[in-house]
N, CA and C atoms as an extended XYZ file, in Angstrom:
501
Properties=species:S:1:pos:R:3:atomname:S:1:resname:S:1:resid:I:1 pbc="F F F"
N       -58.077      141.285     -248.924 N   SER     1
C       -58.916      141.830     -248.015 CA  SER     1
C       -58.431      141.604     -246.587 C   SER     1
N       -58.657      142.441     -245.652 N   TYR     2
C       -58.098      142.378     -244.269 CA  TYR     2
C       -59.281      142.492     -243.259 C   TYR     2
N       -59.257      141.553     -242.401 N   SER     3
C       -60.336      141.575     -241.383 CA  SER     3
C       -60.071      140.811     -240.259 C   SER     3
N       -60.986      140.760     -239.253 N   GLN     4
C       -60.792      139.815     -238.127 CA  GLN     4
C       -60.964      138.434     -238.861 C   GLN     4
N       -60.099      137.431     -238.409 N   LEU     5
C       -59.936      136.289     -239.029 CA  LEU     5
C       -60.697      135.201     -238.404 C   LEU     5
N       -61.608      134.453     -239.182 N   THR     6
C       -62.360      133.375     -238.515 CA  THR     6
C       -62.306      132.136     -239.628 C   THR     6
N       -62.624      131.033     -239.124 N   GLY     7
C       -62.772      129.895     -239.877 CA  GLY     7
C       -61.494      129.087     -240.014 C   GLY     7
N       -60.344      129.442     -239.317 N   TYR     8
C       -59.094      128.724     -239.502 CA  TYR     8
C       -58.891      127.959     -238.240 C   TYR     8
N       -58.412      126.755     -238.165 N   SER     9
C       -58.110      126.049     -236.990 CA  SER     9
C       -56.855      126.429     -236.382 C   SER     9
N       -56.611      126.000     -235.161 N   VAL    10
C       -55.292      126.392     -234.411 CA  VAL    10
C       -54.180      125.718     -235.340 C   VAL    10
N       -54.484      124.462     -235.767 N   ASP    11
C       -53.370      123.927     -236.487 CA  ASP    11
C       -53.045      124.453     -237.921 C   ASP    11
N       -54.034      125.019     -238.603 N   GLU    12
C       -53.794      125.711     -239.870 CA  GLU    12
C       -52.943      126.943     -239.559 C   GLU    12
N       -53.430      127.819     -238.622 N   LEU    13
C       -52.657      128.923     -238.254 CA  LEU    13
C       -51.201      128.693     -237.783 C   LEU    13
N       -51.055      127.611     -236.975 N   PHE    14
C       -49.795      127.206     -236.481 CA  PHE    14
C       -48.871      126.833     -237.612 C   PHE    14
N       -49.407      126.040     -238.541 N   ARG    15
C       -48.567      125.691     -239.551 CA  ARG    15
C       -48.131      126.792     -240.471 C   ARG    15
N       -49.047      127.685     -240.819 N   PHE    16
C       -48.847      128.947     -241.513 CA  PHE    16
C       -47.692      129.740     -240.895 C   PHE    16
N       -47.760      129.738     -239.573 N   ASN    17
C       -46.795      130.683     -238.730 CA  ASN    17
C       -45.418      129.882     -238.834 C   ASN    17
N       -45.415      128.567     -238.682 N   LYS    18
C       -44.099      127.871     -238.700 CA  LYS    18
C       -43.445      127.937     -240.129 C   LYS    18
N       -44.348      127.890     -241.131 N   LYS    19
C       -43.827      127.830     -242.510 CA  LYS    19
C       -43.294      129.195     -242.970 C   LYS    19
N       -44.062      130.278     -242.657 N   HIS    20
C       -43.665      131.573     -243.231 CA  HIS    20
C       -43.027      132.454     -242.154 C   HIS    20
N       -43.134      132.115     -240.764 N   GLY    21
C       -42.653      133.018     -239.738 CA  GLY    21
C       -41.342      132.544     -239.209 C   GLY    21
N       -40.800      131.294     -239.466 N   SER    22
C       -39.662      130.835     -238.888 CA  SER    22
C       -38.455      131.432     -239.543 C   SER    22
N       -37.804      132.386     -238.863 N   THR    23
C       -36.650      133.121     -239.303 CA  THR    23
C       -35.770      133.194     -238.115 C   THR    23
N       -34.391      133.655     -238.276 N   PRO    24
C       -33.637      133.982     -237.119 CA  PRO    24
C       -34.103      135.023     -236.288 C   PRO    24
N       -35.130      135.970     -236.823 N   HIS    25
C       -35.759      137.037     -236.061 CA  HIS    25
C       -36.858      136.591     -235.140 C   HIS    25
N       -37.333      135.606     -235.377 N   ASN    26
C       -38.567      135.113     -234.694 CA  ASN    26
C       -38.362      133.869     -233.764 C   ASN    26
N       -39.064      133.994     -232.603 N   PHE    27
C       -38.988      132.952     -231.633 CA  PHE    27
C       -40.334      132.243     -231.521 C   PHE    27
N       -40.500      131.109     -231.961 N   ILE    28
C       -41.715      130.335     -232.137 CA  ILE    28
C       -41.814      129.052     -231.306 C   ILE    28
N       -42.035      129.272     -229.863 N   PRO    29
C       -42.057      127.980     -229.174 CA  PRO    29
C       -43.448      127.251     -229.284 C   PRO    29
N       -43.387      126.061     -229.854 N   ASP    30
C       -44.651      125.365     -230.069 CA  ASP    30
C       -45.709      125.403     -229.238 C   ASP    30
N       -45.605      125.005     -227.898 N   GLY    31
C       -46.700      124.980     -226.927 CA  GLY    31
C       -47.288      126.138     -226.698 C   GLY    31
N       -46.530      127.186     -226.350 N   PRO    32
C       -47.161      128.620     -226.085 CA  PRO    32
C       -47.861      129.058     -227.275 C   PRO    32
N       -47.306      128.998     -228.446 N   VAL    33
C       -47.952      129.458     -229.601 CA  VAL    33
C       -49.293      128.816     -229.998 C   VAL    33
N       -49.329      127.446     -229.777 N   ARG    34
C       -50.577      126.713     -230.038 CA  ARG    34
C       -51.670      127.152     -228.946 C   ARG    34
N       -51.145      127.448     -227.689 N   GLU    35
C       -51.963      127.560     -226.553 CA  GLU    35
C       -52.728      129.033     -226.799 C   GLU    35
N       -51.856      130.070     -227.127 N   HIS    36
C       -52.654      131.366     -227.298 CA  HIS    36
C       -53.340      131.540     -228.636 C   HIS    36
N       -52.947      130.689     -229.637 N   LEU    37
C       -53.776      130.789     -230.918 CA  LEU    37
C       -55.188      130.160     -230.623 C   LEU    37
N       -55.201      129.275     -229.714 N   GLY    38
C       -56.688      128.591     -229.301 CA  GLY    38
C       -57.295      129.270     -228.248 C   GLY    38
N       -56.651      130.355     -227.649 N   SER    39
C       -57.305      130.856     -226.388 CA  SER    39
C       -58.478      131.810     -226.770 C   SER    39
N       -59.429      131.790     -225.802 N   ASP    40
C       -60.628      132.728     -225.994 CA  ASP    40
C       -60.191      134.172     -225.847 C   ASP    40
N       -59.014      134.369     -225.263 N   ASN    41
C       -58.417      135.760     -225.042 CA  ASN    41
C       -57.631      136.375     -226.228 C   ASN    41
N       -57.520      135.573     -227.358 N   THR    42
C       -56.724      135.953     -228.518 CA  THR    42
C       -57.685      136.425     -229.499 C   THR    42
N       -57.235      137.573     -230.150 N   ARG    43
C       -57.937      138.037     -231.350 CA  ARG    43
C       -56.968      138.021     -232.505 C   ARG    43
N       -57.673      137.604     -233.656 N   ILE    44
C       -56.845      137.348     -234.845 CA  ILE    44
C       -57.309      138.098     -236.126 C   ILE    44
N       -56.429      138.822     -236.750 N   TRP    45
C       -56.656      139.489     -237.984 CA  TRP    45
C       -55.932      138.948     -239.039 C   TRP    45
N       -56.522      138.958     -240.252 N   GLY    46
C       -55.683      138.295     -241.256 CA  GLY    46
C       -55.774      139.170     -242.663 C   GLY    46
N       -54.955      138.834     -243.552 N   GLY    47
C       -54.983      139.264     -244.929 CA  GLY    47
C       -55.096      138.295     -245.869 C   GLY    47
N       -55.891      138.286     -246.881 N   LYS    48
C       -56.114      137.342     -247.959 CA  LYS    48
C       -55.886      138.005     -249.306 C   LYS    48
N       -55.419      137.168     -250.149 N   ALA    49
C       -55.168      137.555     -251.590 CA  ALA    49
C       -55.751      136.363     -252.421 C   ALA    49
N       -56.641      136.640     -253.259 N   ASP    50
C       -57.252      135.544     -254.220 CA  ASP    50
C       -57.743      134.330     -253.292 C   ASP    50
N       -58.312      134.717     -252.112 N   GLY    51
C       -58.902      133.759     -251.255 CA  GLY    51
C       -57.920      132.943     -250.430 C   GLY    51
N       -56.618      133.204     -250.448 N   GLU    52
C       -55.635      132.477     -249.697 CA  GLU    52
C       -55.067      133.378     -248.563 C   GLU    52
N       -54.819      132.728     -247.522 N   LEU    53
C       -54.222      133.519     -246.327 CA  LEU    53
C       -52.871      133.985     -246.738 C   LEU    53
N       -52.567      135.180     -246.651 N   VAL    54
C       -51.075      135.675     -246.900 CA  VAL    54
C       -50.411      136.158     -245.663 C   VAL    54
N       -51.231      136.523     -244.575 N   GLY    55
C       -50.502      136.914     -243.435 CA  GLY    55
C       -51.634      137.070     -242.245 C   GLY    55
N       -51.074      137.064     -241.047 N   PHE    56
C       -51.975      137.304     -239.828 CA  PHE    56
C       -51.230      137.930     -238.759 C   PHE    56
N       -52.060      138.472     -237.802 N   ILE    57
C       -51.444      139.103     -236.592 CA  ILE    57
C       -52.471      138.749     -235.518 C   ILE    57
N       -51.977      138.520     -234.205 N   THR    58
C       -52.723      138.045     -233.065 CA  THR    58
C       -52.554      139.112     -231.962 C   THR    58
N       -53.544      139.222     -231.206 N   ALA    59
C       -53.419      139.992     -229.978 CA  ALA    59
C       -54.020      139.258     -228.798 C   ALA    59
N       -53.240      138.980     -227.683 N   GLU    60
C       -53.831      138.297     -226.596 CA  GLU    60
C       -54.228      139.351     -225.474 C   GLU    60
N       -55.512      139.280     -225.066 N   LEU    61
C       -56.033      140.113     -224.053 CA  LEU    61
C       -55.342      139.807     -222.690 C   LEU    61
N       -54.919      140.854     -221.884 N   GLY    62
C       -54.472      140.655     -220.573 CA  GLY    62
C       -53.188      139.821     -220.552 C   GLY    62
N       -52.414      139.880     -221.607 N   SER    63
C       -51.192      139.165     -221.666 CA  SER    63
C       -50.314      139.301     -220.518 C   SER    63
N       -49.701      138.244     -220.089 N   GLU    64
C       -48.786      138.382     -218.761 CA  GLU    64
C       -47.497      139.218     -219.043 C   GLU    64
N       -47.181      139.520     -220.377 N   TYR    65
C       -46.032      140.303     -220.402 CA  TYR    65
C       -46.085      141.642     -219.865 C   TYR    65
N       -47.263      142.275     -220.026 N   TRP    66
C       -47.281      143.710     -219.783 CA  TRP    66
C       -48.339      144.059     -218.726 C   TRP    66
N       -48.945      143.085     -217.963 N   MET    67
C       -50.018      143.423     -216.953 CA  MET    67
C       -49.484      144.243     -215.728 C   MET    67
N       -48.265      143.987     -215.496 N   ALA    68
C       -47.739      144.704     -214.294 CA  ALA    68
C       -47.194      146.078     -214.647 C   ALA    68
N       -46.801      146.232     -216.040 N   THR    69
C       -46.235      147.444     -216.460 CA  THR    69
C       -47.340      148.411     -216.901 C   THR    69
N       -48.362      148.064     -217.363 N   GLY    70
C       -49.344      148.914     -218.023 CA  GLY    70
C       -50.457      149.037     -217.003 C   GLY    70
N       -51.785      149.410     -217.500 N   PRO    71
C       -52.831      149.798     -216.718 CA  PRO    71
C       -53.543      148.563     -216.071 C   PRO    71
N       -53.039      147.432     -216.247 N   GLY    72
C       -53.664      146.179     -215.612 CA  GLY    72
C       -54.085      145.132     -216.481 C   GLY    72
N       -54.532      143.991     -215.985 N   ASP    73
C       -54.752      142.842     -216.692 CA  ASP    73
C       -55.621      142.920     -217.940 C   ASP    73
N       -56.923      143.350     -217.739 N   ARG    74
C       -57.814      143.500     -218.981 CA  ARG    74
C       -57.639      144.768     -219.778 C   ARG    74
N       -56.727      145.562     -219.239 N   LYS    75
C       -56.602      146.873     -220.029 CA  LYS    75
C       -55.257      146.845     -221.092 C   LYS    75
N       -54.689      145.677     -221.041 N   THR    76
C       -53.563      145.459     -222.026 CA  THR    76
C       -53.726      144.445     -222.886 C   THR    76
N       -53.182      144.428     -224.065 N   ALA    77
C       -53.045      143.255     -224.965 CA  ALA    77
C       -51.695      143.235     -225.506 C   ALA    77
N       -51.325      142.041     -226.028 N   PHE    78
C       -49.967      141.798     -226.568 CA  PHE    78
C       -49.990      141.083     -227.917 C   PHE    78
N       -49.273      141.590     -228.788 N   ILE    79
C       -49.134      141.054     -230.123 CA  ILE    79
C       -48.200      139.874     -230.031 C   ILE    79
N       -48.633      138.584     -230.238 N   HIS    80
C       -47.730      137.516     -230.261 CA  HIS    80
C       -47.260      137.249     -231.603 C   HIS    80
N       -48.267      136.752     -232.616 N   GLU    81
C       -47.834      136.273     -233.973 CA  GLU    81
C       -48.005      137.606     -234.921 C   GLU    81
N       -47.107      137.719     -235.725 N   PHE    82
C       -47.085      138.698     -236.861 CA  PHE    82
C       -46.357      138.126     -237.975 C   PHE    82
N       -47.039      137.502     -238.954 N   VAL    83
C       -46.389      136.752     -239.992 CA  VAL    83
C       -47.002      136.976     -241.313 C   VAL    83
N       -46.188      137.129     -242.225 N   VAL    84
C       -46.503      137.466     -243.657 CA  VAL    84
C       -45.769      136.456     -244.516 C   VAL    84
N       -46.590      135.823     -245.549 N   ASN    85
C       -45.835      135.049     -246.509 CA  ASN    85
C       -44.762      135.736     -247.283 C   ASN    85
N       -43.596      135.191     -247.220 N   PRO    86
C       -42.403      135.736     -247.931 CA  PRO    86
C       -42.714      136.140     -249.375 C   PRO    86
N       -43.668      135.497     -250.005 N   GLY    87
C       -43.832      135.847     -251.351 CA  GLY    87
C       -44.547      137.105     -251.642 C   GLY    87
N       -45.170      137.631     -250.595 N   VAL    88
C       -45.885      138.971     -250.639 CA  VAL    88
C       -45.217      140.026     -249.677 C   VAL    88
N       -44.163      139.734     -249.128 N   ARG    89
C       -43.465      140.830     -248.379 CA  ARG    89
C       -43.062      141.981     -249.062 C   ARG    89
N       -43.025      143.055     -248.567 N   GLY    90
C       -42.492      144.261     -249.226 CA  GLY    90
C       -43.663      144.998     -250.010 C   GLY    90
N       -44.828      144.581     -249.805 N   GLN    91
C       -46.021      145.161     -250.559 CA  GLN    91
C       -46.945      145.942     -249.528 C   GLN    91
N       -46.514      146.013     -248.343 N   GLY    92
C       -47.322      146.812     -247.383 CA  GLY    92
C       -48.231      145.985     -246.541 C   GLY    92
N       -48.348      144.706     -246.730 N   LEU    93
C       -49.242      143.802     -246.007 CA  LEU    93
C       -49.013      143.834     -244.526 C   LEU    93
N       -47.850      143.776     -244.107 N   GLY    94
C       -47.477      143.938     -242.670 CA  GLY    94
C       -47.824      145.185     -242.111 C   GLY    94
N       -47.732      146.217     -242.701 N   THR    95
C       -48.233      147.606     -242.213 CA  THR    95
C       -49.741      147.476     -242.090 C   THR    95
N       -50.392      147.011     -243.130 N   LYS    96
C       -51.916      147.014     -243.090 CA  LYS    96
C       -52.486      146.149     -241.988 C   LYS    96
N       -51.828      145.071     -241.663 N   LEU    97
C       -52.112      144.118     -240.625 CA  LEU    97
C       -51.914      144.754     -239.175 C   LEU    97
N       -50.748      145.566     -239.139 N   ALA    98
C       -50.453      146.201     -237.822 CA  ALA    98
C       -51.392      147.345     -237.569 C   ALA    98
N       -51.863      148.082     -238.833 N   LYS    99
C       -52.824      149.130     -238.713 CA  LYS    99
C       -54.227      148.661     -238.170 C   LYS    99
N       -54.573      147.416     -238.826 N   LEU   100
C       -55.757      146.713     -238.488 CA  LEU   100
C       -55.917      146.449     -237.087 C   LEU   100
N       -54.751      145.984     -236.398 N   SER   101
C       -54.768      145.627     -235.027 CA  SER   101
C       -55.083      146.664     -234.078 C   SER   101
N       -54.941      147.954     -234.603 N   ILE   102
C       -55.347      149.094     -233.659 CA  ILE   102
C       -56.361      149.968     -234.269 C   ILE   102
N       -57.051      149.550     -235.442 N   ASP   103
C       -58.130      150.170     -236.049 CA  ASP   103
C       -59.219      150.648     -234.989 C   ASP   103
N       -59.678      151.867     -234.931 N   PRO   104
C       -60.627      152.228     -234.036 CA  PRO   104
C       -61.958      151.468     -234.046 C   PRO   104
N       -62.346      150.840     -235.139 N   VAL   105
C       -63.520      150.099     -235.263 CA  VAL   105
C       -63.234      148.437     -235.156 C   VAL   105
N       -62.377      148.018     -236.095 N   ASP   106
C       -62.211      146.718     -236.321 CA  ASP   106
C       -60.912      146.111     -235.431 C   ASP   106
N       -60.115      146.966     -234.910 N   GLY   107
C       -58.913      146.641     -234.139 CA  GLY   107
C       -59.187      146.394     -232.732 C   GLY   107
N       -58.180      146.193     -231.900 N   ILE   108
C       -58.373      145.806     -230.591 CA  ILE   108
C       -59.152      146.925     -229.706 C   ILE   108
N       -58.925      148.174     -229.940 N   PHE   109
C       -59.568      149.228     -229.320 CA  PHE   109
C       -61.076      149.277     -229.716 C   PHE   109
N       -61.332      148.827     -230.907 N   GLY   110
C       -62.777      148.868     -231.356 CA  GLY   110
C       -63.640      147.574     -230.777 C   GLY   110
N       -62.927      146.472     -230.695 N   ILE   111
C       -63.631      145.332     -230.357 CA  ILE   111
C       -63.647      144.994     -228.917 C   ILE   111
N       -62.694      145.728     -228.085 N   ASP   112
C       -62.685      145.393     -226.678 CA  ASP   112
C       -62.497      146.811     -226.009 C   ASP   112
N       -63.656      147.401     -225.443 N   SER   113
C       -63.484      148.751     -224.998 CA  SER   113
C       -62.693      148.808     -223.629 C   SER   113
N       -62.384      147.697     -222.962 N   ALA   114
C       -61.627      147.726     -221.947 CA  ALA   114
C       -60.049      147.933     -222.132 C   ALA   114
N       -59.630      147.627     -223.267 N   VAL   115
C       -58.247      147.613     -223.667 CA  VAL   115
C       -57.708      148.995     -223.768 C   VAL   115
N       -56.793      149.484     -223.142 N   ASP   116
C       -56.148      151.009     -223.361 CA  ASP   116
C       -54.812      150.946     -224.066 C   ASP   116
N       -54.137      149.791     -223.907 N   GLU   117
C       -52.746      149.618     -224.375 CA  GLU   117
C       -52.594      148.345     -225.093 C   GLU   117
N       -51.658      148.327     -226.197 N   ILE   118
C       -51.352      147.105     -226.899 CA  ILE   118
C       -49.861      147.239     -227.094 C   ILE   118
N       -49.042      146.049     -226.747 N   TYR   119
C       -47.636      146.123     -226.923 CA  TYR   119
C       -47.279      144.916     -227.848 C   TYR   119
N       -45.957      145.001     -228.297 N   THR   120
C       -45.362      143.926     -229.058 CA  THR   120
C       -43.870      144.062     -228.794 C   THR   120
N       -43.152      142.957     -229.070 N   THR   121
C       -41.728      143.125     -229.133 CA  THR   121
C       -41.260      142.439     -230.385 C   THR   121
N       -40.129      143.059     -230.965 N   VAL   122
C       -39.495      142.522     -232.194 CA  VAL   122
C       -38.118      142.406     -231.963 C   VAL   122
N       -37.407      141.494     -232.774 N   HIS   123
C       -35.993      141.435     -232.795 CA  HIS   123
C       -35.531      142.851     -233.312 C   HIS   123
N       -34.662      143.474     -232.635 N   ALA   124
C       -34.077      144.718     -232.931 CA  ALA   124
C       -33.483      144.843     -234.484 C   ALA   124
N       -33.107      143.678     -234.962 N   ASP   125
C       -32.628      143.715     -236.436 CA  ASP   125
C       -33.639      143.365     -237.254 C   ASP   125
N       -34.874      143.083     -236.789 N   ASN   126
C       -36.114      142.879     -237.806 CA  ASN   126
C       -36.609      144.191     -238.242 C   ASN   126
N       -35.908      144.776     -239.173 N   ILE   127
C       -36.253      146.156     -239.581 CA  ILE   127
C       -37.783      146.165     -240.190 C   ILE   127
N       -38.030      145.176     -241.010 N   GLY   128
C       -39.393      145.010     -241.636 CA  GLY   128
C       -40.636      145.087     -240.671 C   GLY   128
N       -40.529      144.256     -239.704 N   SER   129
C       -41.606      144.235     -238.640 CA  SER   129
C       -41.519      145.498     -237.908 C   SER   129
N       -40.467      145.975     -237.380 N   ARG   130
C       -40.385      147.141     -236.701 CA  ARG   130
C       -41.056      148.408     -237.466 C   ARG   130
N       -40.668      148.498     -238.814 N   THR   131
C       -41.028      149.620     -239.538 CA  THR   131
C       -42.594      149.462     -239.867 C   THR   131
N       -42.990      148.270     -239.965 N   ALA   132
C       -44.494      148.098     -240.149 CA  ALA   132
C       -45.321      148.590     -238.930 C   ALA   132
N       -44.844      148.343     -237.761 N   PHE   133
C       -45.605      148.737     -236.587 CA  PHE   133
C       -45.500      150.236     -236.392 C   PHE   133
N       -44.205      150.715     -236.732 N   LEU   134
C       -44.121      152.270     -236.615 CA  LEU   134
C       -45.011      152.933     -237.566 C   LEU   134
N       -45.017      152.524     -238.825 N   LYS   135
C       -45.974      153.087     -239.741 CA  LYS   135
C       -47.386      152.920     -239.484 C   LYS   135
N       -47.706      151.925     -238.687 N   ALA   136
C       -49.065      151.663     -238.293 CA  ALA   136
C       -49.536      152.593     -237.170 C   ALA   136
N       -48.643      153.260     -236.457 N   GLY   137
C       -49.037      154.060     -235.273 CA  GLY   137
C       -48.492      153.649     -233.988 C   GLY   137
N       -47.786      152.468     -233.943 N   TYR   138
C       -47.125      152.123     -232.695 CA  TYR   138
C       -45.909      152.988     -232.460 C   TYR   138
N       -45.440      153.079     -231.161 N   VAL   139
C       -44.368      153.880     -230.873 CA  VAL   139
C       -43.359      152.933     -230.202 C   VAL   139
N       -42.033      153.290     -230.373 N   GLU   140
C       -41.088      152.527     -229.673 CA  GLU   140
C       -40.773      152.940     -228.335 C   GLU   140
N       -40.872      152.035     -227.312 N   VAL   141
C       -40.722      152.244     -226.024 CA  VAL   141
C       -39.293      152.173     -225.547 C   VAL   141
N       -38.589      151.045     -225.934 N   MET   142
C       -37.231      150.761     -225.497 CA  MET   142
C       -36.758      149.562     -226.283 C   MET   142
N       -35.242      149.517     -226.251 N   THR   143
C       -34.717      148.334     -226.773 CA  THR   143
C       -33.774      147.815     -225.741 C   THR   143
N       -33.784      146.543     -225.384 N   TYR   144
C       -32.986      145.995     -224.395 CA  TYR   144
C       -32.312      144.705     -224.730 C   TYR   144
N       -31.209      144.436     -224.008 N   GLN   145
C       -30.484      143.066     -224.283 CA  GLN   145
C       -31.260      142.027     -223.677 C   GLN   145
N       -31.777      141.129     -224.566 N   ASP   146
C       -32.656      140.024     -224.193 CA  ASP   146
C       -31.790      138.850     -224.050 C   ASP   146
N       -31.221      138.537     -222.868 N   THR   147
C       -30.223      137.523     -222.666 CA  THR   147
C       -30.889      136.129     -222.939 C   THR   147
N       -32.207      136.034     -222.684 N   GLY   148
C       -32.857      134.710     -222.833 CA  GLY   148
C       -32.959      134.234     -224.287 C   GLY   148
N       -32.797      135.275     -225.149 N   ARG   149
C       -32.816      135.037     -226.615 CA  ARG   149
C       -31.544      135.344     -227.350 C   ARG   149
N       -30.632      135.912     -226.621 N   ASP   150
C       -29.351      136.234     -227.006 CA  ASP   150
C       -29.474      137.277     -228.242 C   ASP   150
N       -30.224      138.324     -227.952 N   ARG   151
C       -30.452      139.362     -228.927 CA  ARG   151
C       -30.881      140.684     -228.393 C   ARG   151
N       -30.977      141.698     -229.112 N   ASN   152
C       -31.603      142.900     -228.642 CA  ASN   152
C       -33.125      142.914     -229.046 C   ASN   152
N       -33.934      143.265     -228.149 N   THR   153
C       -35.374      143.273     -228.279 CA  THR   153
C       -35.892      144.680     -228.224 C   THR   153
N       -36.785      145.050     -229.216 N   THR   154
C       -37.383      146.314     -229.153 CA  THR   154
C       -38.830      146.126     -228.758 C   THR   154
N       -39.270      146.905     -227.817 N   VAL   155
C       -40.646      146.994     -227.246 CA  VAL   155
C       -41.394      148.148     -227.950 C   VAL   155
N       -42.565      147.909     -228.529 N   LEU   156
C       -43.411      148.905     -229.262 CA  LEU   156
C       -44.769      148.832     -228.541 C   LEU   156
N       -45.496      149.924     -228.518 N   LYS   157
C       -46.951      149.895     -228.036 CA  LYS   157
C       -47.740      151.037     -228.729 C   LYS   157
N       -49.029      150.806     -228.672 N   ALA   158
C       -50.027      151.721     -229.144 CA  ALA   158
C       -51.046      151.941     -228.097 C   ALA   158
N       -51.561      153.076     -227.878 N   THR   159
C       -52.491      153.275     -226.936 CA  THR   159
C       -53.755      153.863     -227.427 C   THR   159
N       -54.895      153.640     -226.787 N   ARG   160
C       -56.185      154.103     -227.240 CA  ARG   160
C       -56.142      155.695     -227.309 C   ARG   160
N       -55.524      156.311     -226.177 N   SER   161
C       -55.577      157.784     -226.225 CA  SER   161
C       -54.578      158.404     -227.275 C   SER   161
N       -53.522      157.651     -227.617 N   THR   162
C       -52.660      158.243     -228.700 CA  THR   162
C       -53.351      158.071     -230.011 C   THR   162
N       -54.110      156.959     -230.228 N   LEU   163
C       -54.753      156.849     -231.490 CA  LEU   163
C       -55.963      157.800     -231.588 C   LEU   163
N       -56.677      158.050     -230.616 N   LYS   164
C       -57.795      159.158     -230.667 CA  LYS   164
C       -57.175      160.497     -230.953 C   LYS   164
N       -55.988      160.782     -230.471 N   SER   165
C       -55.429      162.186     -230.661 CA  SER   165
C       -54.929      162.290     -232.166 C   SER   165
N       -54.781      161.241     -232.938 N   ARG   166
C       -54.390      161.201     -234.309 CA  ARG   166
C       -55.402      161.310     -235.244 C   ARG   166
N       -56.709      160.939     -234.738 N   LEU   167
C       -57.944      160.965     -235.619 CA  LEU   167
C       -58.407      162.432     -235.904 C   LEU   167
């Protein structure tokens, strides 16, 4: 089942993220990750199989990454965590989580009427994550040389207006 996630502590989500999300494609700085997992501005959706958490995705409202480029502070959100247990990868869970993040009822646009745009970034070589977001309805904005992480980073976004036009 897939839904907005409740009942998990910051430590539980952090450990799941470190265990299943630590790859050469992911950047997981301990302090900032713990901070936004526990923030009142963070929304979390998850997937469970047989009662066990198998993946989750988070969106931070008004994220500092895109406030200046988008429509403003409370009108943007940013996907920070997007992690799926490797034992269930390749089964569409990532796409379901990405779709849930922008679902018109249960996603960011349904639960926060102020948000107009949601962004994320992925390692350009992380084909699985990039594909999941594209299948879910996000569009690629650009790919740039991310010198801070010594990689190419792809920016993706979804907008309320684009989502409405697809319905």
